[in-house]
Tab-separated table of C-alpha atoms in Angstrom:
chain	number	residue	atom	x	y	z
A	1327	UNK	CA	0.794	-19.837	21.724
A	1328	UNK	CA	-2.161	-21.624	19.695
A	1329	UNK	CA	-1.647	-21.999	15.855
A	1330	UNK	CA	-5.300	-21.406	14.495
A	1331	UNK	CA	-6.197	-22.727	11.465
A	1332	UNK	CA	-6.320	-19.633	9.308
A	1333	UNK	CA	-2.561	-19.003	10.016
A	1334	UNK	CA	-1.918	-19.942	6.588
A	1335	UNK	CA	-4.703	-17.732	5.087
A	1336	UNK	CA	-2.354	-15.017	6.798
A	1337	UNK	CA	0.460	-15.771	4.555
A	1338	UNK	CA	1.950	-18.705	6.845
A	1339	UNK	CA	2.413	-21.216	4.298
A	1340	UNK	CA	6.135	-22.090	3.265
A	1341	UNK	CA	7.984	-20.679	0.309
A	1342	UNK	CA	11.367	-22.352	-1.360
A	1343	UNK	CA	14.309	-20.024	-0.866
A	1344	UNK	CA	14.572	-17.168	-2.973
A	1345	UNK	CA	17.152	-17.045	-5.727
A	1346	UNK	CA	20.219	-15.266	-4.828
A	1347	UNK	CA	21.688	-11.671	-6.539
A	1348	UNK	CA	24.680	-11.804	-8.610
A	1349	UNK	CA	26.448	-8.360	-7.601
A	1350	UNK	CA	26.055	-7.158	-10.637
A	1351	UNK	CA	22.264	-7.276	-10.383
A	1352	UNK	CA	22.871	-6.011	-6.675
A	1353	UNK	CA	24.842	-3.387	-8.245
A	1354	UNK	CA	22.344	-1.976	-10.535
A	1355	UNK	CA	19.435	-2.394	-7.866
A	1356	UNK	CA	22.194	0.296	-5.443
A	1357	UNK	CA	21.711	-2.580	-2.894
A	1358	UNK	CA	25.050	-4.238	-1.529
A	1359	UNK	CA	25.192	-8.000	-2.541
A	1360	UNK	CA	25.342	-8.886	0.991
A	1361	UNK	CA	24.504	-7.490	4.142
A	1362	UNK	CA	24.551	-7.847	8.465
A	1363	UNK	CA	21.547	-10.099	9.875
A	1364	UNK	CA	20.972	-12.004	12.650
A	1365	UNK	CA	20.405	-15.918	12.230
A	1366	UNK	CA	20.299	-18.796	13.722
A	1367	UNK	CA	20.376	-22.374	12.680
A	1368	UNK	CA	18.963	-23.848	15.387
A	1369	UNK	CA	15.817	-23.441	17.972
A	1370	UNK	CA	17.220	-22.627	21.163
A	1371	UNK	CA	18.325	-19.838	23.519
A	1372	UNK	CA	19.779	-16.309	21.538
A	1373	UNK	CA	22.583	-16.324	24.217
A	1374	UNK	CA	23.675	-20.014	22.439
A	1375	UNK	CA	22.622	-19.859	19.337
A	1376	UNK	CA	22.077	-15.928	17.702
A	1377	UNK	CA	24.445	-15.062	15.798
A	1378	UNK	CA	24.964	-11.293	13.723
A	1379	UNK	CA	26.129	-13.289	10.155
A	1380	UNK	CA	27.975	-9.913	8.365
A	1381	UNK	CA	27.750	-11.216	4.718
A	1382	UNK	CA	24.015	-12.438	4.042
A	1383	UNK	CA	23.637	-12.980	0.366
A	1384	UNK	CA	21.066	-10.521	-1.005
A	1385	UNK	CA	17.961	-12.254	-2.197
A	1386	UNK	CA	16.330	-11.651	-5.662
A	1387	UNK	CA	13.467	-9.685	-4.814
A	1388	UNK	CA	9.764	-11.232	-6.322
A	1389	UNK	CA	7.708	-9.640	-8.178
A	1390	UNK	CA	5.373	-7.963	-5.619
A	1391	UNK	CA	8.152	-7.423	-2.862
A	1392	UNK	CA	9.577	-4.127	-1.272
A	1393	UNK	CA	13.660	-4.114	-0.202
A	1394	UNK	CA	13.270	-1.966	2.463
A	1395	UNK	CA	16.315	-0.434	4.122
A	1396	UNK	CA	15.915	-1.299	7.783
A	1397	UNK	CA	16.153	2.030	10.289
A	1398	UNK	CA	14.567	0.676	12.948
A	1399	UNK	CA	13.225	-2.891	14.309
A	1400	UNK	CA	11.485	-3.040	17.026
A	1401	UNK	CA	11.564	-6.084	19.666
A	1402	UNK	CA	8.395	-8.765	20.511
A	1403	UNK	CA	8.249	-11.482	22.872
A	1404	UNK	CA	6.955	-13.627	20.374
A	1405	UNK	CA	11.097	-13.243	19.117
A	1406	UNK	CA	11.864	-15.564	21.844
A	1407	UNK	CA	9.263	-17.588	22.061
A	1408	UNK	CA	9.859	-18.838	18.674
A	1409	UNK	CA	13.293	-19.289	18.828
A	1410	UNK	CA	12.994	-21.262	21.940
A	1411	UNK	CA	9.731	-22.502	22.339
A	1412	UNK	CA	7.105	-22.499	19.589
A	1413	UNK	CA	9.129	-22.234	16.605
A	1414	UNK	CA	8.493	-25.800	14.674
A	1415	UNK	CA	4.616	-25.080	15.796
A	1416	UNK	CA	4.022	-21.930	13.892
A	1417	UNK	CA	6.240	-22.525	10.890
A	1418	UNK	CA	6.380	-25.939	10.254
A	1419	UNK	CA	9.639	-26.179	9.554
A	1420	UNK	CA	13.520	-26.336	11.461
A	1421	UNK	CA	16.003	-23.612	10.897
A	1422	UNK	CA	19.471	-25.759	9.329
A	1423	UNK	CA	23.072	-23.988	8.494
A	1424	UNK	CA	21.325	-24.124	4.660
A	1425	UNK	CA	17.996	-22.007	5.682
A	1426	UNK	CA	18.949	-20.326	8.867
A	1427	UNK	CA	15.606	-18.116	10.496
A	1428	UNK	CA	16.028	-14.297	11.098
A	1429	UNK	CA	14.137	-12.974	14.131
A	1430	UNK	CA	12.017	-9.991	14.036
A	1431	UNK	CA	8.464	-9.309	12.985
A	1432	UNK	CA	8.497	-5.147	13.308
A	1433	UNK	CA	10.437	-2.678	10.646
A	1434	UNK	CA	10.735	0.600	9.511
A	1435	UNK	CA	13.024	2.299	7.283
A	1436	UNK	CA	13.037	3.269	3.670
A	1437	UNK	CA	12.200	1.413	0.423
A	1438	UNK	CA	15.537	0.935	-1.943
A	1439	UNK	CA	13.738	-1.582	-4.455
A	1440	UNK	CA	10.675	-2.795	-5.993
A	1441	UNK	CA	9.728	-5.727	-7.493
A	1442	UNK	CA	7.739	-5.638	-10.859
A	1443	UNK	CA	4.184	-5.753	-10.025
A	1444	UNK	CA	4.519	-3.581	-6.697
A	1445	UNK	CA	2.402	-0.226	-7.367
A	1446	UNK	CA	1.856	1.359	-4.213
A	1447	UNK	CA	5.734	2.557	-3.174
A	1448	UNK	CA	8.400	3.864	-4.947
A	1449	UNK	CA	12.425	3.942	-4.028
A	1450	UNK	CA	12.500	6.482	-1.159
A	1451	UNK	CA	9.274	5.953	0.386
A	1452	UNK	CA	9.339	5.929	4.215
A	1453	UNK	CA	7.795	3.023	5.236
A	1454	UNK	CA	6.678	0.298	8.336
A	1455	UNK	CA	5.385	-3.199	8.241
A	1456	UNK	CA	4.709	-6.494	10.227
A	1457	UNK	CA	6.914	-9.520	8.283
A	1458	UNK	CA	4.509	-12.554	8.019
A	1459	UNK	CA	5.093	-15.042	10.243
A	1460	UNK	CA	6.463	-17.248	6.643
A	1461	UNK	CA	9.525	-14.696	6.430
A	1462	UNK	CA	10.334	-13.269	9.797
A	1463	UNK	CA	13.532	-11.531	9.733
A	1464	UNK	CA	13.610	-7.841	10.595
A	1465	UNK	CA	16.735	-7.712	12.985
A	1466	UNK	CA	18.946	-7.252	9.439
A	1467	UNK	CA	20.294	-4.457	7.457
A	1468	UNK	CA	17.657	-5.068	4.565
A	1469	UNK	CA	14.487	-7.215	4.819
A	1470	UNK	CA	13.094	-7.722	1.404
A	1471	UNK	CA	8.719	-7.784	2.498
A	1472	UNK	CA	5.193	-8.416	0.401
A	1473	UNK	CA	3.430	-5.073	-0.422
A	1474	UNK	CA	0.602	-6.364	1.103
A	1475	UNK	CA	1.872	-5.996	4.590
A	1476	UNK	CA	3.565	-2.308	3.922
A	1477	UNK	CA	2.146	1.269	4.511
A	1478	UNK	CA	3.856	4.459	4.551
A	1479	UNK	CA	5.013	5.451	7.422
A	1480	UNK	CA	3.367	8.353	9.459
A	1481	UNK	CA	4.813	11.773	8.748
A	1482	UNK	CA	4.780	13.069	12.129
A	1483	UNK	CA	6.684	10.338	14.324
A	1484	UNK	CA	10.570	9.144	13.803
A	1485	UNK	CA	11.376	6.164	12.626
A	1486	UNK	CA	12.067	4.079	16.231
A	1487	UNK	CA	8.534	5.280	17.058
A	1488	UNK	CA	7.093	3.626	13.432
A	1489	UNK	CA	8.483	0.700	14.259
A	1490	UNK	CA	7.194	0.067	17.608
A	1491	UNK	CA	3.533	0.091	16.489
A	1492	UNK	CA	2.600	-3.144	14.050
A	1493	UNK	CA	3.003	-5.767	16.204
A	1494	UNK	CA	1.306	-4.401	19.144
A	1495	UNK	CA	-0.789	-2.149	17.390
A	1496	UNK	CA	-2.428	-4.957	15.269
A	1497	UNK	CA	-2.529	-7.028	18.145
A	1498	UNK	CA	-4.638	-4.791	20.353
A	1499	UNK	CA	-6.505	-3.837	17.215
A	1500	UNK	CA	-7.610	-7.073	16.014
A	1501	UNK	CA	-7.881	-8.049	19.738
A	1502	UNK	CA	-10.408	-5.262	20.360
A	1503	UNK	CA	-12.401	-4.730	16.839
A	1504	UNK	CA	-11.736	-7.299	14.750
A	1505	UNK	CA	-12.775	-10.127	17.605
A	1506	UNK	CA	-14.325	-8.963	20.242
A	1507	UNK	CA	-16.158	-6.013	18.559
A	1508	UNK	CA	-15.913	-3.429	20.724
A	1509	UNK	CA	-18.547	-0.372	20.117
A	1510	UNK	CA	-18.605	3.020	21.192
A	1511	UNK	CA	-19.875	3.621	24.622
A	1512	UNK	CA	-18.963	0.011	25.443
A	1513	UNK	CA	-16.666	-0.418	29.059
A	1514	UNK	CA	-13.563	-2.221	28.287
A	1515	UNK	CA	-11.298	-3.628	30.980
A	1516	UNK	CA	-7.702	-4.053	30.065
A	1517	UNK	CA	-5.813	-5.897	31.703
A	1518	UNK	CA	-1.935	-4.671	31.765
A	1519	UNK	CA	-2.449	-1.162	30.847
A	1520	UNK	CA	1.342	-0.397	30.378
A	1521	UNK	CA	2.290	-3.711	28.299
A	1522	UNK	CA	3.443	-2.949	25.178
A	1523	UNK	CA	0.093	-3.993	23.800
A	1524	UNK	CA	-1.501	-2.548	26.365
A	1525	UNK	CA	-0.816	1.038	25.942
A	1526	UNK	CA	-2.044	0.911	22.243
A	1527	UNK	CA	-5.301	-0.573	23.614
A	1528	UNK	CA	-5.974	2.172	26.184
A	1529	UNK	CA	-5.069	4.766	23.553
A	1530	UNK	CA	-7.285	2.828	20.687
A	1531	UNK	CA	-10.393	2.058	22.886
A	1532	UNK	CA	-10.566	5.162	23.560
A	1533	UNK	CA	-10.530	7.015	19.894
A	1534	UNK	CA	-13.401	4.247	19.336
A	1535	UNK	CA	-15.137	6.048	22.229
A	1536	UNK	CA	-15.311	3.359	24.898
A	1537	UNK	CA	-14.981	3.426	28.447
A	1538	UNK	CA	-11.510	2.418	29.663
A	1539	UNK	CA	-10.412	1.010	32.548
A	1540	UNK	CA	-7.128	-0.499	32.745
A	1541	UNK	CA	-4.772	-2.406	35.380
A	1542	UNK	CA	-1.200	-1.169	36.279
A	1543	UNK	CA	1.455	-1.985	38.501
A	1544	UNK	CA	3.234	0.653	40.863
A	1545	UNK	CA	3.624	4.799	40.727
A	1546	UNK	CA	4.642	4.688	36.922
A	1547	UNK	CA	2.754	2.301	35.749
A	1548	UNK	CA	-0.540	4.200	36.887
A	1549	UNK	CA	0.597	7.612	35.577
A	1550	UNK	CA	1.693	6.390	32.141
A	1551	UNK	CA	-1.494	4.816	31.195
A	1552	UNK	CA	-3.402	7.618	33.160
A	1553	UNK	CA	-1.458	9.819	30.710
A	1554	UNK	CA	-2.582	7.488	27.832
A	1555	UNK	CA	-6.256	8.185	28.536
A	1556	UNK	CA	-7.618	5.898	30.320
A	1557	UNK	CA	-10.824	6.818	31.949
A	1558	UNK	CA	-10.053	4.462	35.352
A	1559	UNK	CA	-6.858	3.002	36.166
A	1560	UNK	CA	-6.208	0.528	39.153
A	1561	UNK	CA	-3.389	0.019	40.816
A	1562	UNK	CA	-3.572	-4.083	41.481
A	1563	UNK	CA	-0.301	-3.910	43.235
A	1564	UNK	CA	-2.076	-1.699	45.821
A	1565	UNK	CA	-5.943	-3.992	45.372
A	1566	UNK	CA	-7.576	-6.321	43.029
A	1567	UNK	CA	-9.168	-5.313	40.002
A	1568	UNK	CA	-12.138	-7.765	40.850
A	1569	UNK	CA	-12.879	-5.579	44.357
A	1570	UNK	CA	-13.050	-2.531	42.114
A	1571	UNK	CA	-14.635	-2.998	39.186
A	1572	UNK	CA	-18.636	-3.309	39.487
A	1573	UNK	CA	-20.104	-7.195	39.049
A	1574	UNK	CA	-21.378	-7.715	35.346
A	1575	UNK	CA	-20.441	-4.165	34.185
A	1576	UNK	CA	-18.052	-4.823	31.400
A	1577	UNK	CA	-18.491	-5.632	27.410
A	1578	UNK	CA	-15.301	-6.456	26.732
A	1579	UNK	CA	-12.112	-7.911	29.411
A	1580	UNK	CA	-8.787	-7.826	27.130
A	1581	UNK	CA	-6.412	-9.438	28.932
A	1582	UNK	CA	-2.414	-8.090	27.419
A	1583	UNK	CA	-0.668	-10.863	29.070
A	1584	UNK	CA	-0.574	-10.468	32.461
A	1585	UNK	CA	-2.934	-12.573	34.302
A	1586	UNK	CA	-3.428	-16.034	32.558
A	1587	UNK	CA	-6.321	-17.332	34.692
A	1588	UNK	CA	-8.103	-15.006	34.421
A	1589	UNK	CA	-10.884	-16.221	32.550
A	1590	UNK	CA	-11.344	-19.027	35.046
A	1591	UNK	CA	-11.294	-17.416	38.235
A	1592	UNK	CA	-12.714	-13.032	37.977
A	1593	UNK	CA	-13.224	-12.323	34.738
A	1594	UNK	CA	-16.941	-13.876	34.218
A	1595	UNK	CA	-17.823	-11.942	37.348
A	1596	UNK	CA	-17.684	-8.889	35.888
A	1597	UNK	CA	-18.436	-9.487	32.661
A	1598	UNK	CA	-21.795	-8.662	31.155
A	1599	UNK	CA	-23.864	-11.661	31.460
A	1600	UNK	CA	-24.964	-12.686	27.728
A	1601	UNK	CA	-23.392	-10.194	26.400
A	1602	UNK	CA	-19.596	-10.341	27.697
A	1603	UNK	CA	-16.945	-11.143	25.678
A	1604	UNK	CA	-13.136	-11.799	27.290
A	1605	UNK	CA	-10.114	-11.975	24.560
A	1606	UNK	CA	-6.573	-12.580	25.536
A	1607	UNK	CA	-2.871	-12.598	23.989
A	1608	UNK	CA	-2.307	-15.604	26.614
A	1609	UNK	CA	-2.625	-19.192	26.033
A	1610	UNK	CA	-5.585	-20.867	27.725
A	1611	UNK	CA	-5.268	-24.110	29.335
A	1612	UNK	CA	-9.025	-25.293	30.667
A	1613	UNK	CA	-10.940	-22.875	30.176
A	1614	UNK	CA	-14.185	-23.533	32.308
A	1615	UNK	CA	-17.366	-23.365	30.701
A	1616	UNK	CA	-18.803	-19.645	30.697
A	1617	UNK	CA	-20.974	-18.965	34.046
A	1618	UNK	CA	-23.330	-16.176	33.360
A	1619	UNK	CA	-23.299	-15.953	29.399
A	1620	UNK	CA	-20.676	-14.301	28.932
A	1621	UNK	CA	-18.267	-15.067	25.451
A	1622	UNK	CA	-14.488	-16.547	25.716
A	1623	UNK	CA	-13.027	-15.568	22.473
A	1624	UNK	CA	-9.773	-16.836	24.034
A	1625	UNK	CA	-6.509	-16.473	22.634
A	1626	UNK	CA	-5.632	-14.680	19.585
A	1627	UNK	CA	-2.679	-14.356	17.250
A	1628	UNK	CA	-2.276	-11.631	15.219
A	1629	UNK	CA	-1.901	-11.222	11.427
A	1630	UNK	CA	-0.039	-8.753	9.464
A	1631	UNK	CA	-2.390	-6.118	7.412
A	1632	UNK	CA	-1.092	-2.857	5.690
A	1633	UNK	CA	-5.211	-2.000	5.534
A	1634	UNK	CA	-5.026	-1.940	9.147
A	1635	UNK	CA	-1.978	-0.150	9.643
A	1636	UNK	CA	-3.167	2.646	7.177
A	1637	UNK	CA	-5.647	2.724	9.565
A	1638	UNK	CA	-3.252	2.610	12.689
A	1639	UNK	CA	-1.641	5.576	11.042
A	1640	UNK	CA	-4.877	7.538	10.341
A	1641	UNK	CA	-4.635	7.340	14.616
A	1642	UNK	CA	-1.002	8.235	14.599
A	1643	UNK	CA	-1.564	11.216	12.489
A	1644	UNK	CA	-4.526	12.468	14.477
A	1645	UNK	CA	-2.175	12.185	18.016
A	1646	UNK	CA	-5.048	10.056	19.138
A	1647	UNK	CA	-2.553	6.736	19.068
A	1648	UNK	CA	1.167	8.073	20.409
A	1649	UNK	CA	3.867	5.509	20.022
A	1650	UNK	CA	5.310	4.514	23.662
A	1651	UNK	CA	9.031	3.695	23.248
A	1652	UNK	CA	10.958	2.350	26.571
A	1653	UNK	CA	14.611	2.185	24.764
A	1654	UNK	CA	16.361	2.158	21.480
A	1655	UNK	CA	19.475	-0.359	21.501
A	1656	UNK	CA	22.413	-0.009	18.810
A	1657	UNK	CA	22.321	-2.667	16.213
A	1658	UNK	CA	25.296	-4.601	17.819
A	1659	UNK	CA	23.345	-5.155	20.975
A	1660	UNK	CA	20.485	-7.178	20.589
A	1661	UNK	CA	21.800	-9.274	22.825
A	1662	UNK	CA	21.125	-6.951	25.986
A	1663	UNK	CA	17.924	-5.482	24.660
A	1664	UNK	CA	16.362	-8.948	24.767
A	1665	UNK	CA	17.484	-9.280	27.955
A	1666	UNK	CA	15.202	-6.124	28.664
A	1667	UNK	CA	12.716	-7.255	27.189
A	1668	UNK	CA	12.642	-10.373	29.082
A	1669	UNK	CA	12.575	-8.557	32.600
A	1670	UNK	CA	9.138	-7.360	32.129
A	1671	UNK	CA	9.643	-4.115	32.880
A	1672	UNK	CA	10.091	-1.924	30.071
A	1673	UNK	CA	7.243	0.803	29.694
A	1674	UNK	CA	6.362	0.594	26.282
A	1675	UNK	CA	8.624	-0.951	23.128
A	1676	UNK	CA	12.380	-1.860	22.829
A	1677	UNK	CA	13.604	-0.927	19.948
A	1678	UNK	CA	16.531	-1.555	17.828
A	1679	UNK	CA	18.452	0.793	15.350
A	1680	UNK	CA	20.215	-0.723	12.230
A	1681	UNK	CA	20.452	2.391	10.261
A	1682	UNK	CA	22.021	6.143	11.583
């Protein structure tokens, strides 16, 4: 999990603590002075060291921040992996008993506050967002957020659905378009089909009007992302991909996770020669040099964008992108719904639900 070096353009850099609410100020903002979060104080595993605190102090909100009422907070692996693995690597600092982290990147709900130079949402606005990887924290009653990472959320899907699409949906977004520039009438191979990220890809690459084919694993797997769109899908638990698909007839290999080598071993096979470009979500550890021509973007992290979420919901609104939620979990039981996440099976997002 690579830190590139525009991380901080992305809003990465570190803040000092915000200034805490009297509860008279929370008062007249109808916010409680304190509310339920989970924190931890140190990097390490969530059965150890998560904890649900039940009196967070509210913050002050700045000047060009949203409080937004959480409904629903959707799950990423990237949770985990910074609480256990990569956390001092992508925000420079430790969590202590004084600044304790939050987990969570993904949130919907409605918008109870607005800070002074906010002009895009009012109190009562249904929104979703992607927190910044600088103030992660969505697993919380409230989660106070920049405007610039907020867009109203999409009138025809409920609020567990809103929240399963920014971190994935970005992802595969930015993945697909924003680096390896996928065009219409382009062949895209995608690799993990019924990933999380995955799904949004098939559906996107396909609005754009390329040619998808996608990977899946077992009976379901194959009919949700056949259901999803996707012009070929092949079953690798049944043959490989790389007997399948045609030598040098794909633009673009987007790899969701699921095979890490495969730059280094398929991929550049069938890959356009020159033209190719591969792009994965995994780290890369030696990459060998390209074969035929073809491009290794490599690994990618994403970065939060309410432009490109306005445009995600443009797709939402059309019923060309349909969220794909696996389960919704109670607020009390993150807990378990990690553990779901962690088996690698769910079909689609975990979700939690702070608000009913």
């Amino acid at each position: 999990m690579a830190v590139p070096s525009t991380l901080r353009a992305y809003g990465c850099e570190q803040r000092s603590e915000p200034a805490q609410l009297t509860q008279k100020e929370a008062k007249a903002a109808s916010v409680p002075s304190t509310f339920r979060a989970y924190q931890y104080e140190k990097f390490g595993s969530p059965d150890c060291e998560l904890r649900l605190r039940e009196s967070v102090p509210t913050s002050r909100l700045e000047a060009t921040q949203l409080r937004i009422k959480v409904h629903s907070a959707a799950l990423n692996p990237a949770d985990q992996k910074i609480m256990q693995d990569f956390g001092l690597a992508i925000t420079g600092r430790q969590p202590s008993a004084e600044a304790p982290f939050g987990m969570g990147f993904d949130v919907a709900g409605t918008v109870v506050e607005t800070g002074d130079n906010v002009t895009q949402f009012k109190e009562g606005d249904a929104v979703y967002a992607m927190a910044p990887f600088s103030s992660f924290g969505t697993f919380a009653e409230y989660v106070a957020i920049e405007e610039q990472f907020v867009a109203l959320k999409p009138e025809n899907v409920t609020f567990e659905e809103a929240a399963s699409v920014p971190y994935t949906a970005l992802t595969s977004y930015q993945a697909l378009f924003e680096h390896a520039s996928l065009k219409e009438g382009e062949r895209v191979l995608i690799l993990g089909g019924s990933t999380a990220t995955g799904s949004v890809a098939v559906q996107l690459a396909r609005a754009m009007g390329a040619f998808v084919i996608a990977t899946a694993i077992g009976c379901q797997d194959y009919l949700l992302v056949e259901s999803l769109g996707a012009n070929q899908v092949i079953d690798v638990s049944r043959q490989k991909w790389a007997n399948v698909v045609d030598a040098h007839s794909v633009d673009v290999m987007y790899d969701c996770g699921v095979e890490r080598k495969a730059w280094n071993y398929d991929a550049q096979a069938a890959l356009k020669k020159d033209s190719g470009r591969y792009v994965t979500i995994n780290p890369m550890m030696q990459p060998r040099a390209a074969k035929f021509g073809a491009k290794c973007i490599g690994e990618i992290m994403v970065h939060p964008s309410a432009e490109q979420l306005r445009e995600l919901s443009s797709f939402i609104e059309s019923g060309a992108l349909k969220p794909v939620v696996d389960s919704v979990y109670s607020f009390e039981r993150l807990l378990p719904a990690l553990e779901k996440l962690k088996t690698k099976k769910a079909r689609g997002k975990v979700v939690l639900r702070a608000a009913y």
